[in-house]
Short mmCIF file of C-alpha atoms in Angstrom, two decimals:
data_model
loop_
_atom_site.label_atom_id
_atom_site.label_comp_id
_atom_site.label_asym_id
_atom_site.label_seq_id
_atom_site.Cartn_x
_atom_site.Cartn_y
_atom_site.Cartn_z
CA UNK A 63 -21.47 -19.09 -4.41
CA UNK A 64 -18.89 -21.35 -6.04
CA UNK A 65 -17.18 -20.76 -9.37
CA UNK A 66 -15.00 -23.04 -11.42
CA UNK A 67 -12.54 -20.19 -12.00
CA UNK A 68 -11.90 -16.87 -10.31
CA UNK A 69 -9.53 -14.46 -12.05
CA UNK A 70 -8.11 -11.71 -9.85
CA UNK A 71 -7.21 -8.81 -12.12
CA UNK A 72 -8.81 -7.53 -15.33
CA UNK A 73 -5.67 -6.48 -17.19
CA UNK A 74 -4.76 -8.09 -20.50
CA UNK A 75 -3.59 -11.37 -18.92
CA UNK A 76 -6.87 -11.77 -17.05
CA UNK A 77 -8.91 -10.70 -20.06
CA UNK A 78 -7.33 -13.24 -22.41
CA UNK A 79 -7.69 -16.03 -19.84
CA UNK A 80 -11.35 -15.04 -19.44
CA UNK A 81 -11.89 -15.15 -23.21
CA UNK A 82 -10.63 -18.73 -23.33
CA UNK A 83 -12.63 -19.87 -20.31
CA UNK A 84 -15.81 -18.17 -21.53
CA UNK A 85 -15.31 -19.83 -24.91
CA UNK A 86 -15.35 -23.21 -23.16
CA UNK A 87 -18.50 -22.28 -21.24
CA UNK A 88 -16.76 -22.41 -17.87
CA UNK A 89 -18.30 -20.71 -14.83
CA UNK A 90 -15.91 -17.80 -14.31
CA UNK A 91 -15.73 -14.67 -12.16
CA UNK A 92 -13.32 -11.75 -12.74
CA UNK A 93 -12.52 -9.49 -9.79
CA UNK A 94 -10.72 -6.15 -10.09
CA UNK A 95 -10.23 -3.36 -7.55
CA UNK A 96 -10.44 -0.81 -10.36
CA UNK A 97 -13.33 0.45 -12.45
CA UNK A 98 -15.17 -0.60 -15.57
CA UNK A 99 -13.59 0.57 -18.79
CA UNK A 100 -16.02 3.43 -19.40
CA UNK A 101 -15.43 4.77 -15.88
CA UNK A 102 -11.64 4.91 -16.11
CA UNK A 103 -10.67 8.59 -16.42
CA UNK A 104 -7.56 9.82 -14.63
CA UNK A 105 -8.27 13.28 -13.15
CA UNK A 106 -4.61 14.22 -13.50
CA UNK A 107 -4.91 14.05 -17.28
CA UNK A 108 -6.95 17.24 -16.97
CA UNK A 109 -6.60 19.88 -14.28
CA UNK A 110 -7.79 17.72 -11.40
CA UNK A 111 -5.92 16.16 -8.53
CA UNK A 112 -5.79 12.45 -7.75
CA UNK A 113 -7.16 10.90 -4.59
CA UNK A 114 -8.23 7.62 -6.21
CA UNK A 115 -8.01 4.43 -4.14
CA UNK A 116 -7.05 2.58 -7.32
CA UNK A 117 -5.22 4.54 -10.01
CA UNK A 118 -7.34 4.78 -13.17
CA UNK A 119 -4.20 4.94 -15.31
CA UNK A 120 -3.07 1.47 -14.25
CA UNK A 121 -5.99 -0.35 -12.62
CA UNK A 122 -9.40 -1.41 -13.93
CA UNK A 123 -10.62 -3.24 -17.02
CA UNK A 124 -7.77 -3.36 -19.52
CA UNK A 125 -5.09 -2.52 -16.96
CA UNK A 126 -2.07 -0.87 -18.52
CA UNK A 127 -3.43 -1.91 -21.92
CA UNK A 128 -5.52 1.26 -21.80
CA UNK A 129 -2.36 3.33 -22.21
CA UNK A 130 -1.00 3.70 -25.73
CA UNK A 131 -1.71 0.04 -26.44
CA UNK A 132 1.69 -0.92 -27.79
CA UNK A 133 1.92 -4.65 -28.50
CA UNK A 134 5.43 -5.91 -29.33
CA UNK A 135 5.35 -9.41 -30.77
CA UNK A 136 8.83 -10.69 -30.05
CA UNK A 137 10.94 -12.94 -27.84
CA UNK A 138 13.86 -10.48 -27.97
CA UNK A 139 12.45 -8.41 -25.09
CA UNK A 140 9.30 -7.96 -23.01
CA UNK A 141 9.66 -11.07 -20.88
CA UNK A 142 10.62 -14.72 -20.85
CA UNK A 143 7.46 -16.45 -22.03
CA UNK A 144 9.53 -18.61 -24.38
CA UNK A 145 11.14 -20.27 -21.35
CA UNK A 146 7.72 -21.57 -20.34
CA UNK A 147 6.25 -22.57 -23.69
CA UNK A 148 9.12 -22.54 -26.21
CA UNK A 149 10.10 -19.88 -28.71
CA UNK A 150 7.81 -20.84 -31.58
CA UNK A 151 4.83 -21.41 -29.32
CA UNK A 152 5.34 -18.03 -27.65
CA UNK A 153 5.30 -16.26 -31.02
CA UNK A 154 2.25 -18.24 -32.12
CA UNK A 155 0.40 -17.24 -28.97
CA UNK A 156 1.27 -13.59 -29.60
CA UNK A 157 -0.09 -13.93 -33.14
CA UNK A 158 -3.36 -15.14 -31.60
CA UNK A 159 -3.34 -12.16 -29.25
CA UNK A 160 -3.08 -9.89 -32.27
CA UNK A 161 -5.88 -11.73 -34.06
CA UNK A 162 -8.23 -11.03 -31.15
CA UNK A 163 -7.27 -7.36 -31.16
CA UNK A 164 -7.87 -7.15 -34.90
CA UNK A 165 -11.26 -8.83 -34.57
CA UNK A 166 -12.22 -5.82 -32.48
CA UNK A 167 -10.81 -3.16 -34.77
CA UNK A 168 -7.07 -3.01 -34.06
CA UNK A 169 -6.32 -3.52 -37.75
CA UNK A 170 -7.26 0.10 -38.30
CA UNK A 171 -3.54 0.66 -37.69
CA UNK A 172 -0.89 -1.37 -39.42
CA UNK A 173 1.77 -3.59 -37.97
CA UNK A 174 5.40 -2.63 -38.47
CA UNK A 175 8.56 -4.74 -38.33
CA UNK A 176 11.81 -3.34 -36.93
CA UNK A 177 14.06 -6.14 -38.16
CA UNK A 178 16.75 -4.80 -40.49
CA UNK A 179 19.76 -7.08 -41.16
CA UNK A 180 21.80 -4.26 -42.73
CA UNK A 181 21.23 -2.00 -39.72
CA UNK A 182 22.04 -4.87 -37.35
CA UNK A 183 25.40 -5.36 -39.03
CA UNK A 184 26.21 -1.64 -38.87
CA UNK A 185 25.08 -1.51 -35.24
CA UNK A 186 27.30 -4.42 -34.22
CA UNK A 187 30.29 -2.65 -35.76
CA UNK A 188 29.55 0.36 -33.53
CA UNK A 189 29.12 -1.74 -30.38
CA UNK A 190 25.33 -2.21 -30.35
CA UNK A 191 22.94 -5.12 -30.47
CA UNK A 192 19.57 -4.57 -32.15
CA UNK A 193 16.39 -6.09 -30.74
CA UNK A 194 13.72 -6.79 -33.33
CA UNK A 195 9.95 -6.89 -33.05
CA UNK A 196 6.73 -6.77 -34.98
CA UNK A 197 4.61 -4.06 -33.39
CA UNK A 198 1.01 -2.96 -33.50
CA UNK A 199 0.73 0.40 -31.77
CA UNK A 200 -2.92 1.21 -31.20
CA UNK A 201 -2.75 4.55 -29.43
CA UNK A 202 -4.96 5.41 -26.47
CA UNK A 203 -8.18 6.16 -28.38
CA UNK A 204 -8.14 2.98 -30.46
CA UNK A 205 -6.97 0.94 -27.48
CA UNK A 206 -10.04 2.06 -25.53
CA UNK A 207 -12.31 1.13 -28.46
CA UNK A 208 -10.73 -2.31 -28.89
CA UNK A 209 -10.94 -3.09 -25.18
CA UNK A 210 -14.55 -1.94 -25.23
CA UNK A 211 -15.30 -4.44 -27.96
CA UNK A 212 -13.65 -7.25 -25.99
CA UNK A 213 -15.61 -6.33 -22.87
CA UNK A 214 -18.81 -6.34 -24.90
CA UNK A 215 -18.01 -9.88 -26.03
CA UNK A 216 -17.38 -11.03 -22.46
CA UNK A 217 -19.80 -8.94 -20.41
CA UNK A 218 -22.75 -11.35 -20.24
CA UNK A 219 -20.81 -14.61 -20.53
CA UNK A 220 -19.02 -14.44 -17.18
CA UNK A 221 -19.49 -12.69 -13.82
CA UNK A 222 -17.73 -9.48 -12.80
CA UNK A 223 -16.86 -7.62 -9.60
CA UNK A 224 -15.31 -4.17 -10.09
CA UNK A 225 -14.15 -1.82 -7.32
CA UNK A 226 -13.63 -4.96 -5.28
CA UNK A 227 -10.52 -6.39 -3.63
CA UNK A 228 -9.83 -9.91 -2.44
CA UNK A 229 -9.03 -9.52 1.25
CA UNK A 230 -8.25 -13.18 1.95
CA UNK A 231 -7.49 -16.19 -0.21
CA UNK A 232 -7.54 -19.52 1.64
CA UNK A 233 -7.00 -23.03 0.24
CA UNK A 234 -9.73 -25.51 1.25
CA UNK A 235 -8.93 -28.95 2.60
CA UNK A 236 -10.98 -30.70 -0.04
CA UNK A 237 -9.48 -28.66 -2.87
CA UNK A 238 -10.28 -25.23 -4.20
CA UNK A 239 -10.26 -21.89 -2.42
CA UNK A 240 -12.37 -19.64 -0.25
CA UNK A 241 -12.18 -15.91 -0.98
CA UNK A 242 -13.27 -13.05 1.25
CA UNK A 243 -13.97 -9.84 -0.66
CA UNK A 244 -13.65 -6.25 0.48
CA UNK A 245 -17.43 -5.92 0.82
CA UNK A 246 -17.53 -8.94 3.15
CA UNK A 247 -18.87 -11.39 0.57
CA UNK A 248 -17.42 -14.90 0.71
CA UNK A 249 -17.27 -17.22 -2.27
CA UNK A 250 -15.46 -20.34 -3.40
CA UNK A 251 -13.50 -21.31 -6.49
CA UNK A 252 -12.09 -24.55 -7.83
CA UNK A 253 -9.18 -22.67 -9.41
CA UNK A 254 -7.78 -19.17 -8.94
CA UNK A 255 -5.77 -17.21 -11.50
CA UNK A 256 -3.90 -14.18 -10.18
CA UNK A 257 -3.38 -11.54 -12.88
CA UNK A 258 -2.86 -8.33 -10.93
CA UNK A 259 0.07 -6.90 -12.91
CA UNK A 260 2.83 -4.76 -11.44
CA UNK A 261 0.23 -2.52 -9.80
CA UNK A 262 -0.85 -5.39 -7.57
CA UNK A 263 2.58 -6.05 -6.09
CA UNK A 264 1.73 -5.03 -2.54
CA UNK A 265 -1.44 -7.13 -2.52
CA UNK A 266 0.35 -10.11 -4.06
CA UNK A 267 3.17 -9.91 -1.54
CA UNK A 268 0.64 -10.27 1.28
CA UNK A 269 -0.99 -13.26 -0.39
CA UNK A 270 2.35 -14.94 -1.02
CA UNK A 271 3.33 -14.50 2.64
CA UNK A 272 0.04 -16.00 3.80
CA UNK A 273 0.30 -18.93 1.38
CA UNK A 274 3.99 -19.62 1.96
CA UNK A 275 5.03 -18.70 -1.58
CA UNK A 276 8.46 -17.20 -2.02
CA UNK A 277 9.27 -14.39 -4.43
CA UNK A 278 12.49 -13.99 -6.38
CA UNK A 279 14.74 -11.01 -6.94
CA UNK A 280 13.23 -7.69 -7.92
CA UNK A 281 14.26 -5.78 -11.02
CA UNK A 282 14.24 -2.00 -11.39
CA UNK A 283 15.18 -0.12 -14.56
CA UNK A 284 16.24 3.52 -14.22
CA UNK A 285 17.47 5.82 -16.95
CA UNK A 286 17.57 9.26 -18.51
CA UNK A 287 15.05 10.23 -21.18
CA UNK A 288 16.69 11.85 -24.17
CA UNK A 289 14.95 14.31 -26.52
CA UNK A 290 16.94 14.92 -29.68
CA UNK A 291 16.60 16.33 -33.15
CA UNK A 292 14.27 14.01 -35.02
CA UNK A 293 16.28 13.80 -38.24
CA UNK A 294 19.45 12.59 -36.52
CA UNK A 295 18.29 8.97 -36.60
CA UNK A 296 16.99 9.02 -40.18
CA UNK A 297 19.76 6.65 -41.27
CA UNK A 298 18.56 4.13 -38.67
CA UNK A 299 14.83 4.52 -39.18
CA UNK A 300 14.68 4.48 -42.97
CA UNK A 301 12.95 1.10 -42.99
CA UNK A 302 11.19 1.05 -39.62
CA UNK A 303 9.26 3.43 -37.42
CA UNK A 304 11.61 2.84 -34.50
CA UNK A 305 14.53 0.70 -33.41
CA UNK A 306 15.66 -0.78 -30.12
CA UNK A 307 19.38 -0.73 -29.35
CA UNK A 308 21.29 -2.43 -26.55
CA UNK A 309 24.69 -1.10 -25.53
CA UNK A 310 27.01 -2.75 -23.02
CA UNK A 311 30.07 -1.26 -21.37
CA UNK A 312 31.98 -1.55 -18.11
CA UNK A 313 29.53 -2.43 -15.35
CA UNK A 314 26.22 -2.06 -17.19
CA UNK A 315 24.00 -2.96 -20.11
CA UNK A 316 21.67 -0.24 -21.36
CA UNK A 317 18.68 -0.52 -23.71
CA UNK A 318 16.59 2.08 -25.49
CA UNK A 319 12.93 2.07 -24.54
CA UNK A 320 9.77 3.71 -25.88
CA UNK A 321 11.28 5.49 -28.87
CA UNK A 322 8.95 8.17 -30.22
CA UNK A 323 9.84 9.77 -33.57
CA UNK A 324 8.01 13.13 -33.81
CA UNK A 325 6.68 12.46 -30.33
CA UNK A 326 6.70 14.40 -27.08
CA UNK A 327 8.08 13.95 -23.60
CA UNK A 328 5.20 13.96 -21.12
CA UNK A 329 4.81 13.71 -17.36
CA UNK A 330 4.23 10.23 -15.92
CA UNK A 331 2.89 9.85 -12.39
CA UNK A 332 3.40 6.42 -10.84
CA UNK A 333 3.91 5.14 -7.31
CA UNK A 334 3.58 8.72 -6.04
CA UNK A 335 6.52 9.83 -8.19
CA UNK A 336 6.92 12.05 -11.26
CA UNK A 337 8.95 10.86 -14.25
CA UNK A 338 9.53 11.87 -17.88
CA UNK A 339 7.70 9.54 -20.26
CA UNK A 340 7.33 9.35 -24.03
CA UNK A 341 4.18 9.99 -26.05
CA UNK A 342 3.61 8.75 -29.58
CA UNK A 343 3.14 11.39 -32.28
CA UNK A 344 -0.36 10.08 -33.11
CA UNK A 345 -1.73 10.77 -29.64
CA UNK A 346 -2.52 14.44 -30.29
CA UNK A 347 -3.42 14.19 -33.96
CA UNK A 348 -1.34 17.22 -34.95
CA UNK A 349 1.45 15.53 -36.88
CA UNK A 350 3.82 15.57 -33.94
CA UNK A 351 7.02 17.54 -33.40
CA UNK A 352 10.43 17.76 -35.00
CA UNK A 353 11.95 15.86 -32.08
CA UNK A 354 12.57 12.22 -31.24
CA UNK A 355 12.73 10.87 -27.68
CA UNK A 356 13.55 7.65 -25.88
CA UNK A 357 14.70 6.46 -22.48
CA UNK A 358 17.99 4.65 -22.00
CA UNK A 359 17.29 2.12 -19.24
CA UNK A 360 19.91 0.38 -17.13
CA UNK A 361 18.55 -2.57 -15.12
CA UNK A 362 19.45 -3.33 -11.52
CA UNK A 363 18.45 -6.31 -9.39
CA UNK A 364 17.59 -6.44 -5.69
CA UNK A 365 17.05 -9.22 -3.19
CA UNK A 366 13.55 -8.06 -2.32
CA UNK A 367 10.81 -5.85 -3.71
CA UNK A 368 11.16 -3.57 -0.69
CA UNK A 369 14.81 -2.93 -1.55
CA UNK A 370 13.92 -2.10 -5.16
CA UNK A 371 11.13 0.24 -4.03
CA UNK A 372 13.46 2.02 -1.59
CA UNK A 373 15.96 2.60 -4.38
CA UNK A 374 13.20 3.86 -6.68
CA UNK A 375 11.98 6.42 -4.14
CA UNK A 376 15.51 7.40 -3.16
CA UNK A 377 16.56 8.24 -6.73
CA UNK A 378 13.35 9.50 -8.33
CA UNK A 379 11.99 11.02 -5.13
CA UNK A 380 15.26 12.85 -4.60
CA UNK A 381 14.87 14.53 -7.98
CA UNK A 382 11.16 15.27 -7.42
CA UNK A 383 11.87 17.05 -4.12
CA UNK A 384 8.36 16.48 -2.84
CA UNK A 385 6.63 17.77 -5.96
CA UNK A 386 6.27 16.83 -9.63
CA UNK A 387 9.74 18.10 -10.44
CA UNK A 388 11.58 16.92 -13.53
CA UNK A 389 15.22 17.95 -13.92
CA UNK A 390 16.79 18.55 -17.33
CA UNK A 391 20.06 19.62 -18.91
CA UNK A 392 21.36 20.33 -22.40
CA UNK A 393 23.74 17.65 -23.66
CA UNK A 394 26.61 20.07 -24.27
CA UNK A 395 26.53 21.24 -20.66
CA UNK A 396 26.18 17.71 -19.33
CA UNK A 397 29.23 16.64 -21.32
CA UNK A 398 31.22 19.65 -20.17
CA UNK A 399 30.18 19.25 -16.56
CA UNK A 400 28.53 22.67 -16.54
CA UNK A 401 25.40 23.56 -14.58
CA UNK A 402 22.42 24.56 -16.72
CA UNK A 403 21.60 28.25 -16.55
CA UNK A 404 18.89 29.40 -14.17
CA UNK A 405 15.40 29.33 -15.54
CA UNK A 406 13.07 26.63 -16.73
CA UNK A 407 12.66 24.36 -19.72
CA UNK A 408 9.08 25.18 -20.64
CA UNK A 409 7.28 22.47 -22.51
CA UNK A 410 4.28 22.57 -24.77
CA UNK A 411 0.79 22.97 -23.48
CA UNK A 412 0.77 26.74 -23.09
CA UNK A 413 0.72 29.53 -25.61
CA UNK A 414 3.71 29.50 -27.95
CA UNK A 415 5.12 32.97 -28.28
CA UNK A 416 8.37 34.18 -29.78
CA UNK A 417 7.64 37.57 -31.19
CA UNK A 418 6.23 40.49 -29.24
CA UNK A 419 7.50 39.18 -25.89
CA UNK A 420 9.73 41.08 -23.54
CA UNK A 421 13.09 39.58 -22.64
CA UNK A 422 13.81 39.43 -18.92
CA UNK A 423 17.49 38.62 -19.18
CA UNK A 424 19.41 41.52 -20.64
CA UNK A 425 16.18 43.49 -20.41
CA UNK A 426 14.00 41.00 -22.27
CA UNK A 427 12.15 37.74 -21.70
CA UNK A 428 12.07 34.79 -24.08
CA UNK A 429 9.10 32.41 -24.19
CA UNK A 430 10.05 29.21 -25.92
CA UNK A 431 7.92 26.40 -27.35
CA UNK A 432 4.73 26.34 -25.35
CA UNK A 433 6.53 28.54 -23.00
CA UNK A 434 5.09 31.42 -21.06
CA UNK A 435 7.46 31.13 -18.15
CA UNK A 436 10.71 30.24 -19.87
CA UNK A 437 13.31 32.66 -18.59
CA UNK A 438 16.64 32.05 -20.26
CA UNK A 439 19.10 33.76 -22.57
CA UNK A 440 18.28 35.38 -25.87
CA UNK A 441 20.38 32.62 -27.45
CA UNK A 442 17.60 30.16 -26.59
CA UNK A 443 15.66 31.54 -29.56
CA UNK A 444 18.18 29.81 -31.81
CA UNK A 445 18.02 26.43 -30.06
CA UNK A 446 17.63 23.62 -32.57
CA UNK A 447 15.65 21.51 -30.09
CA UNK A 448 12.79 22.96 -28.07
CA UNK A 449 11.67 20.95 -25.03
CA UNK A 450 8.22 19.40 -25.04
CA UNK A 451 8.02 18.90 -21.27
CA UNK A 452 8.40 21.63 -18.65
CA UNK A 453 11.43 20.88 -16.49
CA UNK A 454 13.84 22.62 -14.15
CA UNK A 455 17.42 23.21 -15.32
CA UNK A 456 19.85 21.20 -13.23
CA UNK A 457 23.35 19.82 -13.04
CA UNK A 458 22.42 16.18 -13.54
CA UNK A 459 25.84 14.99 -12.39
CA UNK A 460 24.91 16.27 -8.92
CA UNK A 461 21.40 14.80 -8.87
CA UNK A 462 21.56 11.52 -10.78
CA UNK A 463 23.64 8.48 -9.78
CA UNK A 464 26.84 8.39 -11.79
CA UNK A 465 26.01 5.11 -13.52
CA UNK A 466 23.03 6.53 -15.41
CA UNK A 467 24.85 9.67 -16.53
CA UNK A 468 27.85 7.66 -17.67
CA UNK A 469 25.65 5.16 -19.52
CA UNK A 470 23.85 7.95 -21.38
CA UNK A 471 27.04 9.74 -22.38
CA UNK A 472 28.83 6.58 -23.49
CA UNK A 473 25.74 5.41 -25.38
CA UNK A 474 25.46 8.73 -27.22
CA UNK A 475 29.17 8.69 -28.06
CA UNK A 476 28.77 5.25 -29.62
CA UNK A 477 25.58 6.40 -31.36
CA UNK A 478 27.56 9.18 -33.04
CA UNK A 479 29.79 6.53 -34.60
CA UNK A 480 26.74 4.62 -35.81
CA UNK A 481 24.99 7.60 -37.43
CA UNK A 482 28.19 9.25 -38.62
CA UNK A 483 27.62 12.69 -37.12
CA UNK A 484 27.74 14.42 -33.71
CA UNK A 485 24.63 14.38 -31.56
CA UNK A 486 23.24 17.92 -31.46
CA UNK A 487 24.53 19.90 -28.46
CA UNK A 488 21.00 21.12 -27.78
CA UNK A 489 19.76 17.57 -27.13
CA UNK A 490 17.83 17.60 -23.85
CA UNK A 491 18.42 15.02 -21.12
CA UNK A 492 15.61 14.57 -18.57
CA UNK A 493 15.88 12.89 -15.16
CA UNK A 494 14.76 10.30 -14.44
CA UNK A 495 12.52 7.60 -15.88
CA UNK A 496 11.79 4.19 -14.35
CA UNK A 497 10.29 0.87 -15.40
CA UNK A 498 8.97 -1.29 -12.58
CA UNK A 499 8.78 -5.07 -12.45
CA UNK A 500 7.25 -7.76 -10.29
CA UNK A 501 9.55 -10.23 -8.55
CA UNK A 502 9.33 -13.71 -9.98
CA UNK A 503 7.15 -16.42 -8.43
CA UNK A 504 8.10 -20.06 -8.94
CA UNK A 505 5.61 -21.65 -11.35
CA UNK A 506 5.68 -24.58 -13.74
CA UNK A 507 5.22 -24.41 -17.51
CA UNK A 508 1.47 -23.97 -16.94
CA UNK A 509 2.09 -21.02 -14.57
CA UNK A 510 0.81 -23.09 -11.63
CA UNK A 511 2.38 -22.37 -8.24
CA UNK A 512 3.26 -24.90 -5.54
CA UNK A 513 -0.26 -24.35 -4.18
CA UNK A 514 -2.40 -26.71 -6.29
CA UNK A 515 -4.98 -24.87 -8.34
CA UNK A 516 -3.36 -21.44 -7.90
CA UNK A 517 -1.95 -19.85 -11.06
CA UNK A 518 -0.07 -16.57 -11.50
CA UNK A 519 -0.13 -15.09 -15.02
CA UNK A 520 0.94 -11.92 -16.76
CA UNK A 521 3.42 -9.38 -15.43
CA UNK A 522 2.78 -10.16 -11.76
CA UNK A 523 4.30 -13.60 -12.39
CA UNK A 524 7.67 -11.99 -13.10
CA UNK A 525 7.79 -13.95 -16.36
CA UNK A 526 6.27 -11.37 -18.71
CA UNK A 527 7.01 -7.63 -18.94
CA UNK A 528 4.86 -6.49 -21.85
CA UNK A 529 1.25 -6.33 -23.02
CA UNK A 530 1.80 -8.92 -25.73
CA UNK A 531 3.48 -11.54 -23.55
CA UNK A 532 1.14 -10.91 -20.62
CA UNK A 533 -1.89 -11.41 -22.87
CA UNK A 534 -0.29 -14.51 -24.40
CA UNK A 535 0.29 -16.03 -20.97
CA UNK A 536 -3.39 -15.53 -20.14
CA UNK A 537 -4.44 -17.11 -23.41
CA UNK A 538 -2.08 -20.05 -22.84
CA UNK A 539 -3.27 -20.80 -19.30
CA UNK A 540 -6.94 -20.13 -20.05
CA UNK A 541 -6.87 -22.60 -22.92
CA UNK A 542 -5.11 -25.29 -20.88
CA UNK A 543 -7.54 -24.97 -17.99
CA UNK A 544 -10.67 -24.50 -20.05
CA UNK A 545 -10.14 -27.68 -22.05
CA UNK A 546 -9.06 -29.98 -19.24
#
């Protein structure tokens, strides 16, 4: 069987390329090692354990787009698409991405704009840069519905292979490619588009080695997630739902990521590691919490992906200690260099009990927010910030590399100047979050590699780092190829 186009990967980059190719009536096959949309259910979101060959949270139709579905339409962050297509064209492509989402129901939620010239001026005076975006944040439930609508549009217009991996990809002498699939099937394609995302890094590294394609440096962002009193940033968020701040000091540049007013800190499992992640207030439909959380990421660059992965497992794995351990410390103790008292930060998800409980310390036990199992001092009852994720108290200075602790403390000190008040001592600092990237692959402005007819789009290209830019790259390449 021969196809005009084979797309490897059914994340947003592959989906948008497929939409363009299907619209031109081109003979197209999409291959993904994950499942169909309706079959993607991570057992770890309930009480189950995970032994999946392909992680349902990251792999399958929709890819990472099945998460909270946050589309940031901006050139300020989220990748370097503008370097390929120009700034205005990149924004126009992202507008088209949004139009497709809205055609399938995404306009049930509004779009918000974080640009605020007055705030930007105040931020600069305090040592910050602000990064602006227009954002449509779907949430998991709506994201699933929108992706379902897109799949319904595509399902019978092109061919699909789910739960299937490409074992070999070989250029043919006369042009095109021969592909051997995991079930032994062999097929041919005139053109191949690789759209495997960050989750496909190991597979893509093997293909690059076989095809003689080099990969660039690897980026890894690590940082502490901060859960603070929600009203402390009211002066910054008066005109926007969230803001993104960049702070630079000696030896680093740090940027806020995934800010969640009224949201929760939740457990993220990725690459066999446990990390603190943020959850939007809408996800549980209960109005959210009185807290606000975000991660402060500091990027680092490595010569190879293997070096970045070793650093990831060294730092995060060291904190996990072979289990899903998250370490946490109150800001006042972190600043003072004091170890957190024995016990546990108990997050939500269990029965919330204050009254009628026995106190273990000094003869009584205190159960905090969600917290059967929180053993700490009676003074915890008066804490202004209750944790939303269960974590073990720790001296983060002894567990986290100095750079990330210093960045968080210096950032918060500067933030106090910006908001005009001290950050609450009860602010909780969780260790440690990570954002993973794919090393860059040399491609031209059409995302074509040095192997004729082989294209790499989306986050696996190393050019895009967000849903919006990944989808836009797929749309861009699909349109170029479909109309040629």
